[in-house]
Amino acid sequence: MTGAVQQATSHRFRANLRNPFRLLVSAEPWVNWIFMILSFAVGLVWFIVLIVLIATGAGTSITLVGLPLLAGTLILWTYGARVERFRVNSLLGTRIQNPYRPLPDGSNWLRFKTRALDPYTWLDLLYLFLLFPIGLAEFIIAVTTVSFVGYTLTMPLTYRIGGGPDFITFHIDRLWEALLVALVGIPLLLLIPYIFVGVGRGHAWFARMLLGTNREAELSERVGALTESRSRMADASVSELRRIERDLHDGAQQRLVKLSMDLGLAREKLASDPQMAEQLIAEAHEESKRAMAEIRDLARGIHPAVLTDRGLDAAISALAGRSPVPVTVDVCLSERLPETIESTAYFIVAEALTNIARHSQATEACVILKREGDMLSIDVVDDGVGGADPARGSGLNGLRDRLAAFDGTLTVNSPEGGPTRVHAEMPCES
């Protein structure tokens, strides 16, 4: 249903080209005509601005002024390309999205370097330069066609003005000649909407090529990223199974062995030394409670029962209640989410709260979950010392891989001195 709505929105101006009369009164050709007029003005402004800024920055690059000026120019034209995508999408009915690579966590220099090395940044510059000559051609077509057709259609009203006008190489000074010219203008009037539609759709194709993404390369990169993330998830699953086996062997299993031995000794002492047997039974009882607690904690780490029974709100509230750092929980969900989404969200919060307890030296934290459309947003914020770096720990990287399997993203903002904010987003369509 969502795809159908998006498709209808992206083609809201697309007219039926088979009926020239219907096309003449439809929105698409005249919206395209406005777009063609604007393209010349926008292209001229960008051509002048970019030529001046790039020439000035390149000429002063040996000073402290030139390089910052060039860097600022790069940022300026990327924002200009964003505005141009909006203009093309709004007036031509396309759906061109920002094609840039995601900016990494880290310093502003690292983020700028990533943007500068992105090939789509330079395709933006090429588009803005080419917009001037293309816009000039579109302006000439738009003005010339409308002026010429208007000139022919109004000939019966104006042919007496100025001693009679000329039409191409013919001098018009009689009414029947003017009416004949007006008749010629009627098919031209039916033709110009096709011209405007053709130019507009051609410009939309041109914008998609330079301002949009290469779908084949994007899908190939996406497949590679998913393959890599699934490989890391498989490795993480093997490690998790080994951890569970180790915890069972070193923890609950050892306690159960000791429990069995204590009960065996108590059975032997029951007749000869009832007091010792009672003491052994008491120790076995305490050992059984400790074993049950370890098994319960282990099961909670695999998949908590409260998550299955009562959902994310209750499960995360239980996590917050066990945290040594006071945690405020705000969960805004009107309905239960799919089980895999709930499980992933739970472990994201659990890992983040574990890191807060171990490393942050925080005095308080908050967890916010909310659904915005088809996206689940998760924020875990603390007032600790900051300095969290996903590159130095496997926990956050494991969460990032888990999210990648659902087309989700994880960002960590943790400057030195704090605060730290872990933000995750993932689709939650049921």
CSV table of C-alpha atoms in Angstrom, one decimal:
chain,number,residue,atom,x,y,z
A,1,MET,CA,0.0,0.0,0.0
A,2,THR,CA,2.8,2.4,0.9
A,3,GLY,CA,4.6,1.8,-2.4
A,4,ALA,CA,1.4,2.5,-4.3
A,5,VAL,CA,0.9,5.8,-2.5
A,6,GLN,CA,4.5,6.8,-3.1
A,7,GLN,CA,4.2,5.9,-6.8
A,8,ALA,CA,1.0,8.0,-7.1
A,9,THR,CA,2.7,10.9,-5.4
A,10,SER,CA,5.8,10.8,-7.5
A,11,HIS,CA,3.6,10.9,-10.7
A,12,ARG,CA,1.0,13.4,-9.5
A,13,PHE,CA,1.7,15.7,-12.5
A,14,ARG,CA,2.1,13.0,-15.1
A,15,ALA,CA,-0.5,13.6,-17.8
A,16,ASN,CA,-2.0,11.3,-20.4
A,17,LEU,CA,-0.1,12.0,-23.6
A,18,ARG,CA,-2.6,10.3,-26.0
A,19,ASN,CA,-5.2,13.1,-25.8
A,20,PRO,CA,-3.7,16.5,-26.8
A,21,PHE,CA,-6.7,18.5,-25.6
A,22,ARG,CA,-6.6,16.9,-22.2
A,23,LEU,CA,-2.9,17.4,-22.1
A,24,LEU,CA,-3.3,21.1,-22.9
A,25,VAL,CA,-5.4,21.7,-19.8
A,26,SER,CA,-3.5,19.4,-17.5
A,27,ALA,CA,-1.0,20.5,-14.9
A,28,GLU,CA,2.2,18.8,-16.1
A,29,PRO,CA,3.1,20.9,-19.2
A,30,TRP,CA,2.6,24.2,-17.5
A,31,VAL,CA,4.3,23.2,-14.3
A,32,ASN,CA,7.2,22.1,-16.5
A,33,TRP,CA,7.1,25.5,-18.3
A,34,ILE,CA,7.5,27.2,-14.9
A,35,PHE,CA,10.3,24.8,-14.1
A,36,MET,CA,12.1,25.7,-17.4
A,37,ILE,CA,11.9,29.4,-16.6
A,38,LEU,CA,13.2,28.9,-13.1
A,39,SER,CA,16.0,26.6,-14.3
A,40,PHE,CA,17.7,29.5,-16.2
A,41,ALA,CA,17.6,31.8,-13.2
A,42,VAL,CA,18.7,29.2,-10.7
A,43,GLY,CA,21.5,28.0,-13.1
A,44,LEU,CA,22.7,31.5,-13.7
A,45,VAL,CA,23.0,32.2,-9.9
A,46,TRP,CA,24.8,29.0,-9.2
A,47,PHE,CA,27.2,29.4,-12.2
A,48,ILE,CA,28.2,32.9,-11.0
A,49,VAL,CA,28.5,31.9,-7.3
A,50,LEU,CA,30.5,28.8,-7.9
A,51,ILE,CA,32.9,30.4,-10.5
A,52,VAL,CA,33.6,33.3,-8.1
A,53,LEU,CA,34.1,31.1,-5.0
A,54,ILE,CA,36.1,28.4,-6.6
A,55,ALA,CA,38.3,30.8,-8.5
A,56,THR,CA,38.9,32.9,-5.4
A,57,GLY,CA,39.5,29.8,-3.2
A,58,ALA,CA,41.9,28.3,-5.8
A,59,GLY,CA,43.7,31.7,-6.2
A,60,THR,CA,44.2,32.1,-2.5
A,61,SER,CA,44.9,28.5,-1.6
A,62,ILE,CA,48.5,29.2,-0.6
A,63,THR,CA,47.1,31.4,2.2
A,64,LEU,CA,45.0,30.6,5.2
A,65,VAL,CA,41.9,31.9,3.4
A,66,GLY,CA,41.8,29.8,0.3
A,67,LEU,CA,41.4,26.3,1.7
A,68,PRO,CA,38.6,27.1,4.2
A,69,LEU,CA,36.9,29.0,1.4
A,70,LEU,CA,37.0,25.9,-0.9
A,71,ALA,CA,35.8,23.7,2.0
A,72,GLY,CA,32.9,26.1,2.6
A,73,THR,CA,32.1,26.1,-1.1
A,74,LEU,CA,31.9,22.3,-1.1
A,75,ILE,CA,29.4,22.4,1.8
A,76,LEU,CA,27.5,25.2,0.0
A,77,TRP,CA,27.1,23.3,-3.3
A,78,THR,CA,26.0,20.1,-1.5
A,79,TYR,CA,23.2,22.1,0.2
A,80,GLY,CA,22.4,23.7,-3.2
A,81,ALA,CA,22.1,20.2,-4.6
A,82,ARG,CA,19.7,19.2,-1.8
A,83,VAL,CA,17.5,22.3,-2.7
A,84,GLU,CA,17.7,21.3,-6.4
A,85,ARG,CA,16.5,17.8,-5.6
A,86,PHE,CA,13.6,19.3,-3.7
A,87,ARG,CA,12.8,21.6,-6.7
A,88,VAL,CA,12.9,18.8,-9.2
A,89,ASN,CA,10.9,16.4,-7.0
A,90,SER,CA,8.3,19.1,-6.3
A,91,LEU,CA,7.8,20.4,-9.8
A,92,LEU,CA,8.6,17.4,-12.0
A,93,GLY,CA,7.1,14.7,-9.8
A,94,THR,CA,10.2,12.6,-9.3
A,95,ARG,CA,11.5,10.9,-6.2
A,96,ILE,CA,15.3,11.7,-6.1
A,97,GLN,CA,16.7,11.0,-2.7
A,98,ASN,CA,20.0,12.1,-1.2
A,99,PRO,CA,22.6,9.6,-2.5
A,100,TYR,CA,25.5,10.4,-0.1
A,101,ARG,CA,27.3,7.9,2.0
A,102,PRO,CA,26.3,8.0,5.7
A,103,LEU,CA,28.6,10.3,7.7
A,104,PRO,CA,30.6,8.4,10.4
A,105,ASP,CA,30.7,9.1,14.1
A,106,GLY,CA,33.7,11.2,15.0
A,107,SER,CA,35.3,14.6,14.4
A,108,ASN,CA,34.0,17.2,12.0
A,109,TRP,CA,37.2,16.7,10.0
A,110,LEU,CA,36.4,13.0,9.5
A,111,ARG,CA,32.8,13.8,8.5
A,112,PHE,CA,34.0,16.5,6.0
A,113,LYS,CA,36.6,14.2,4.6
A,114,THR,CA,33.9,11.5,4.0
A,115,ARG,CA,31.7,14.0,2.3
A,116,ALA,CA,34.6,15.4,0.1
A,117,LEU,CA,35.6,11.8,-1.0
A,118,ASP,CA,32.0,10.9,-1.9
A,119,PRO,CA,31.7,10.8,-5.7
A,120,TYR,CA,28.1,12.1,-5.5
A,121,THR,CA,29.4,15.3,-4.1
A,122,TRP,CA,31.3,16.0,-7.3
A,123,LEU,CA,28.3,14.9,-9.4
A,124,ASP,CA,26.4,17.6,-7.5
A,125,LEU,CA,28.9,20.2,-8.7
A,126,LEU,CA,28.7,19.0,-12.3
A,127,TYR,CA,24.9,19.3,-12.2
A,128,LEU,CA,25.0,22.8,-10.8
A,129,PHE,CA,27.5,23.9,-13.5
A,130,LEU,CA,25.5,22.3,-16.3
A,131,LEU,CA,22.3,23.8,-15.0
A,132,PHE,CA,23.2,27.2,-16.5
A,133,PRO,CA,23.5,26.2,-20.2
A,134,ILE,CA,20.7,23.7,-19.9
A,135,GLY,CA,18.5,26.2,-18.1
A,136,LEU,CA,19.4,28.8,-20.8
A,137,ALA,CA,18.3,26.4,-23.5
A,138,GLU,CA,15.1,25.6,-21.6
A,139,PHE,CA,14.4,29.3,-21.1
A,140,ILE,CA,14.7,30.0,-24.8
A,141,ILE,CA,12.4,27.1,-25.7
A,142,ALA,CA,9.8,28.1,-23.1
A,143,VAL,CA,9.7,31.8,-24.1
A,144,THR,CA,10.0,31.2,-27.8
A,145,THR,CA,7.3,28.6,-28.1
A,146,VAL,CA,4.7,30.5,-26.0
A,147,SER,CA,5.5,33.8,-27.7
A,148,PHE,CA,5.3,32.4,-31.2
A,149,VAL,CA,2.0,30.5,-30.5
A,150,GLY,CA,0.5,33.6,-28.8
A,151,TYR,CA,1.6,35.7,-31.8
A,152,THR,CA,-0.1,33.5,-34.3
A,153,LEU,CA,-3.3,33.1,-32.3
A,154,THR,CA,-3.7,36.8,-31.7
A,155,MET,CA,-3.0,37.7,-35.3
A,156,PRO,CA,-6.7,38.5,-36.1
A,157,LEU,CA,-6.7,41.1,-33.3
A,158,THR,CA,-3.3,42.7,-34.0
A,159,TYR,CA,-2.7,42.5,-37.8
A,160,ARG,CA,-3.8,46.1,-38.3
A,161,ILE,CA,-1.5,47.5,-35.7
A,162,GLY,CA,1.7,49.1,-37.1
A,163,GLY,CA,0.6,48.8,-40.7
A,164,GLY,CA,0.3,45.0,-40.7
A,165,PRO,CA,2.8,42.6,-39.1
A,166,ASP,CA,4.9,40.0,-40.9
A,167,PHE,CA,4.5,36.3,-40.5
A,168,ILE,CA,7.8,34.6,-41.4
A,169,THR,CA,8.3,36.1,-44.9
A,170,PHE,CA,4.7,37.1,-45.5
A,171,HIS,CA,3.2,40.5,-44.9
A,172,ILE,CA,-0.2,40.2,-43.3
A,173,ASP,CA,-2.6,43.1,-44.1
A,174,ARG,CA,-5.9,41.3,-44.7
A,175,LEU,CA,-8.3,39.6,-42.2
A,176,TRP,CA,-8.4,36.3,-44.1
A,177,GLU,CA,-4.6,36.1,-44.0
A,178,ALA,CA,-4.7,36.8,-40.2
A,179,LEU,CA,-7.3,34.1,-39.7
A,180,LEU,CA,-5.2,31.7,-41.7
A,181,VAL,CA,-2.2,32.4,-39.5
A,182,ALA,CA,-4.4,31.8,-36.4
A,183,LEU,CA,-5.5,28.5,-37.8
A,184,VAL,CA,-1.9,27.5,-38.2
A,185,GLY,CA,-1.4,28.5,-34.5
A,186,ILE,CA,-4.0,26.0,-33.3
A,187,PRO,CA,-2.0,22.8,-34.0
A,188,LEU,CA,1.1,24.6,-32.7
A,189,LEU,CA,-0.9,25.3,-29.5
A,190,LEU,CA,-1.6,21.6,-29.2
A,191,LEU,CA,2.0,20.8,-29.9
A,192,ILE,CA,3.7,22.9,-27.2
A,193,PRO,CA,2.5,20.9,-24.2
A,194,TYR,CA,4.3,17.9,-25.7
A,195,ILE,CA,7.4,20.0,-26.0
A,196,PHE,CA,7.2,21.1,-22.4
A,197,VAL,CA,6.5,17.6,-21.2
A,198,GLY,CA,9.4,16.2,-23.2
A,199,VAL,CA,11.8,18.8,-21.9
A,200,GLY,CA,10.6,18.4,-18.3
A,201,ARG,CA,10.9,14.6,-18.3
A,202,GLY,CA,14.3,14.9,-20.0
A,203,HIS,CA,15.5,17.2,-17.2
A,204,ALA,CA,14.1,14.8,-14.6
A,205,TRP,CA,16.2,12.0,-16.2
A,206,PHE,CA,19.2,14.3,-16.3
A,207,ALA,CA,18.7,15.1,-12.6
A,208,ARG,CA,18.3,11.5,-11.6
A,209,MET,CA,21.6,10.6,-13.4
A,210,LEU,CA,23.6,13.3,-11.5
A,211,LEU,CA,21.7,14.0,-8.3
A,212,GLY,CA,20.3,10.5,-7.6
A,213,THR,CA,21.9,7.2,-6.9
A,214,ASN,CA,23.2,4.5,-9.2
A,215,ARG,CA,20.7,1.8,-8.3
A,216,GLU,CA,22.9,-1.1,-9.6
A,217,ALA,CA,25.9,0.0,-7.7
A,218,GLU,CA,23.8,0.8,-4.7
A,219,LEU,CA,22.2,-2.7,-4.7
A,220,SER,CA,25.6,-4.3,-5.2
A,221,GLU,CA,27.0,-2.3,-2.2
A,222,ARG,CA,24.0,-3.2,-0.2
A,223,VAL,CA,24.3,-6.9,-0.9
A,224,GLY,CA,28.0,-6.7,0.1
A,225,ALA,CA,27.2,-4.9,3.3
A,226,LEU,CA,24.5,-7.4,4.2
A,227,THR,CA,26.7,-10.4,3.5
A,228,GLU,CA,29.4,-8.9,5.7
A,229,SER,CA,27.0,-8.1,8.5
A,230,ARG,CA,25.4,-11.5,8.4
A,231,SER,CA,28.8,-13.1,8.5
A,232,ARG,CA,29.7,-11.1,11.6
A,233,MET,CA,26.3,-12.0,13.1
A,234,ALA,CA,27.0,-15.7,12.5
A,235,ASP,CA,30.3,-15.4,14.2
A,236,ALA,CA,28.6,-13.6,17.1
A,237,SER,CA,26.0,-16.3,17.4
A,238,VAL,CA,28.7,-19.0,17.6
A,239,SER,CA,30.5,-17.0,20.3
A,240,GLU,CA,27.2,-16.5,22.2
A,241,LEU,CA,26.5,-20.2,22.1
A,242,ARG,CA,30.0,-20.9,23.4
A,243,ARG,CA,29.4,-18.4,26.2
A,244,ILE,CA,26.1,-20.0,27.2
A,245,GLU,CA,27.8,-23.5,27.2
A,246,ARG,CA,30.7,-22.1,29.3
A,247,ASP,CA,28.3,-20.4,31.7
A,248,LEU,CA,26.3,-23.6,32.1
A,249,HIS,CA,29.4,-25.8,32.5
A,250,ASP,CA,31.2,-23.4,35.0
A,251,GLY,CA,28.2,-22.2,36.8
A,252,ALA,CA,24.9,-24.0,37.1
A,253,GLN,CA,26.3,-27.4,36.2
A,254,GLN,CA,29.0,-27.2,38.9
A,255,ARG,CA,26.4,-26.2,41.4
A,256,LEU,CA,24.1,-29.1,40.5
A,257,VAL,CA,27.1,-31.5,40.8
A,258,LYS,CA,27.8,-30.2,44.3
A,259,LEU,CA,24.1,-30.4,45.1
A,260,SER,CA,24.0,-34.1,44.1
A,261,MET,CA,27.2,-34.8,46.2
A,262,ASP,CA,25.7,-33.0,49.2
A,263,LEU,CA,22.5,-35.0,49.0
A,264,GLY,CA,24.4,-38.2,48.6
A,265,LEU,CA,26.5,-37.5,51.7
A,266,ALA,CA,23.4,-36.5,53.6
A,267,ARG,CA,21.7,-39.8,52.7
A,268,GLU,CA,24.7,-41.7,54.0
A,269,LYS,CA,24.8,-39.7,57.3
A,270,LEU,CA,21.0,-39.8,57.8
A,271,ALA,CA,21.1,-42.9,60.0
A,272,SER,CA,24.5,-42.5,61.7
A,273,ASP,CA,24.7,-38.7,62.1
A,274,PRO,CA,21.3,-37.0,61.7
A,275,GLN,CA,22.7,-33.5,62.7
A,276,MET,CA,25.4,-33.6,60.0
A,277,ALA,CA,22.8,-34.9,57.5
A,278,GLU,CA,20.5,-32.0,58.3
A,279,GLN,CA,23.4,-29.5,57.8
A,280,LEU,CA,24.2,-31.1,54.4
A,281,ILE,CA,20.6,-30.9,53.4
A,282,ALA,CA,20.4,-27.2,54.3
A,283,GLU,CA,23.6,-26.5,52.3
A,284,ALA,CA,22.1,-28.4,49.4
A,285,HIS,CA,18.9,-26.4,49.6
A,286,GLU,CA,20.9,-23.1,49.4
A,287,GLU,CA,23.0,-24.5,46.5
A,288,SER,CA,19.8,-25.4,44.6
A,289,LYS,CA,18.5,-21.8,45.0
A,290,ARG,CA,21.8,-20.4,43.7
A,291,ALA,CA,21.7,-22.8,40.8
A,292,MET,CA,18.1,-21.7,40.0
A,293,ALA,CA,19.1,-18.1,40.2
A,294,GLU,CA,22.0,-18.7,37.7
A,295,ILE,CA,19.8,-20.6,35.3
A,296,ARG,CA,17.2,-17.8,35.6
A,297,ASP,CA,19.8,-15.1,34.8
A,298,LEU,CA,21.1,-17.2,31.9
A,299,ALA,CA,17.6,-17.6,30.5
A,300,ARG,CA,16.9,-13.9,30.9
A,301,GLY,CA,20.1,-13.2,28.9
A,302,ILE,CA,18.9,-15.4,26.1
A,303,HIS,CA,15.3,-14.1,25.9
A,304,PRO,CA,13.5,-12.8,28.9
A,305,ALA,CA,10.1,-14.2,29.6
A,306,VAL,CA,8.7,-10.8,30.5
A,307,LEU,CA,9.5,-9.6,26.9
A,308,THR,CA,7.4,-12.4,25.5
A,309,ASP,CA,4.5,-12.0,28.0
A,310,ARG,CA,4.2,-8.2,28.4
A,311,GLY,CA,6.3,-6.5,25.7
A,312,LEU,CA,9.0,-4.0,25.5
A,313,ASP,CA,7.7,-1.5,28.0
A,314,ALA,CA,7.7,-4.0,30.8
A,315,ALA,CA,10.9,-5.7,29.8
A,316,ILE,CA,12.9,-2.4,29.6
A,317,SER,CA,11.4,-1.3,32.9
A,318,ALA,CA,12.7,-4.5,34.4
A,319,LEU,CA,16.1,-3.8,32.9
A,320,ALA,CA,16.0,-0.3,34.4
A,321,GLY,CA,15.0,-1.6,37.8
A,322,ARG,CA,18.1,-3.9,37.9
A,323,SER,CA,20.5,-1.2,36.8
A,324,PRO,CA,22.8,0.2,39.4
A,325,VAL,CA,22.4,3.6,37.7
A,326,PRO,CA,19.0,5.2,38.1
A,327,VAL,CA,17.2,5.0,34.7
A,328,THR,CA,14.1,6.8,33.5
A,329,VAL,CA,12.1,4.9,30.9
A,330,ASP,CA,9.8,6.5,28.3
A,331,VAL,CA,8.2,4.0,25.9
A,332,CYS,CA,5.7,5.4,23.4
A,333,LEU,CA,4.3,2.3,21.6
A,334,SER,CA,0.6,1.9,20.8
A,335,GLU,CA,0.8,-1.8,19.9
A,336,ARG,CA,3.1,-4.8,20.2
A,337,LEU,CA,5.9,-5.0,17.6
A,338,PRO,CA,7.1,-8.1,15.7
A,339,GLU,CA,9.0,-10.5,18.0
A,340,THR,CA,12.3,-10.1,16.2
A,341,ILE,CA,12.1,-6.3,16.4
A,342,GLU,CA,11.2,-6.4,20.1
A,343,SER,CA,14.1,-8.8,20.8
A,344,THR,CA,16.6,-6.6,18.9
A,345,ALA,CA,15.4,-3.4,20.7
A,346,TYR,CA,15.6,-5.1,24.1
A,347,PHE,CA,19.2,-6.2,23.5
A,348,ILE,CA,20.2,-2.7,22.3
A,349,VAL,CA,18.9,-1.2,25.5
A,350,ALA,CA,20.4,-4.0,27.6
A,351,GLU,CA,23.9,-3.6,26.0
A,352,ALA,CA,23.7,0.2,26.4
A,353,LEU,CA,22.7,0.1,30.1
A,354,THR,CA,25.4,-2.5,30.7
A,355,ASN,CA,28.0,-0.2,29.2
A,356,ILE,CA,26.6,2.7,31.3
A,357,ALA,CA,27.0,0.7,34.5
A,358,ARG,CA,30.5,-0.5,33.7
A,359,HIS,CA,32.2,2.5,32.0
A,360,SER,CA,30.3,5.7,32.1
A,361,GLN,CA,30.5,6.8,35.8
A,362,ALA,CA,27.0,8.2,35.2
A,363,THR,CA,24.6,9.3,38.0
A,364,GLU,CA,21.5,8.9,35.9
A,365,ALA,CA,20.3,7.7,32.5
A,366,CYS,CA,17.2,7.7,30.4
A,367,VAL,CA,15.8,5.3,27.7
A,368,ILE,CA,13.3,6.6,25.1
A,369,LEU,CA,11.5,4.4,22.6
A,370,LYS,CA,9.0,5.7,20.2
A,371,ARG,CA,7.5,4.7,16.9
A,372,GLU,CA,7.5,7.3,14.1
A,373,GLY,CA,5.6,5.9,11.1
A,374,ASP,CA,7.3,2.6,10.2
A,375,MET,CA,10.5,3.4,12.1
A,376,LEU,CA,11.3,2.5,15.7
A,377,SER,CA,13.6,5.0,17.3
A,378,ILE,CA,15.7,4.1,20.4
A,379,ASP,CA,17.7,6.6,22.5
A,380,VAL,CA,19.8,5.8,25.5
A,381,VAL,CA,21.4,8.8,27.1
A,382,ASP,CA,23.6,9.1,30.2
A,383,ASP,CA,25.4,12.0,32.0
A,384,GLY,CA,28.6,10.1,32.3
A,385,VAL,CA,32.2,11.0,31.3
A,386,GLY,CA,31.7,10.2,27.6
A,387,GLY,CA,34.4,8.9,25.3
A,388,ALA,CA,32.6,5.8,24.1
A,389,ASP,CA,34.0,4.6,20.8
A,390,PRO,CA,32.4,1.7,18.9
A,391,ALA,CA,35.8,1.0,17.3
A,392,ARG,CA,37.3,0.1,20.6
A,393,GLY,CA,34.5,-2.3,21.8
A,394,SER,CA,32.8,-5.3,20.3
A,395,GLY,CA,29.5,-4.7,22.1
A,396,LEU,CA,28.4,-1.7,20.1
A,397,ASN,CA,29.7,-3.2,16.9
A,398,GLY,CA,27.7,-6.3,17.6
A,399,LEU,CA,24.6,-4.2,18.0
A,400,ARG,CA,25.3,-2.4,14.7
A,401,ASP,CA,25.6,-5.7,12.9
A,402,ARG,CA,22.3,-6.9,14.5
A,403,LEU,CA,20.6,-3.7,13.3
A,404,ALA,CA,22.1,-4.0,9.8
A,405,ALA,CA,20.2,-7.2,9.3
A,406,PHE,CA,17.0,-5.2,9.7
A,407,ASP,CA,18.2,-2.2,7.6
A,408,GLY,CA,18.7,-0.3,10.8
A,409,THR,CA,21.3,2.2,11.9
A,410,LEU,CA,23.2,2.9,15.1
A,411,THR,CA,25.0,6.1,15.9
A,412,VAL,CA,27.0,7.0,19.0
A,413,ASN,CA,27.6,10.6,20.1
A,414,SER,CA,29.9,10.5,23.1
A,415,PRO,CA,32.3,13.5,23.4
A,416,GLU,CA,34.9,13.6,26.1
A,417,GLY,CA,33.2,14.8,29.3
A,418,GLY,CA,29.8,13.5,28.2
A,419,PRO,CA,27.0,13.1,27.8
A,420,THR,CA,26.7,9.9,25.8
A,421,ARG,CA,23.8,9.3,23.4
A,422,VAL,CA,23.3,6.0,21.7
A,423,HIS,CA,20.6,6.3,19.0
A,424,ALA,CA,19.2,3.4,17.0
A,425,GLU,CA,16.6,3.3,14.2
A,426,MET,CA,15.1,0.3,12.4
A,427,PRO,CA,12.0,-0.4,10.4
A,428,CYS,CA,9.3,-2.0,12.4
A,429,GLU,CA,6.6,-2.9,9.8
A,430,SER,CA,4.6,-5.9,10.8
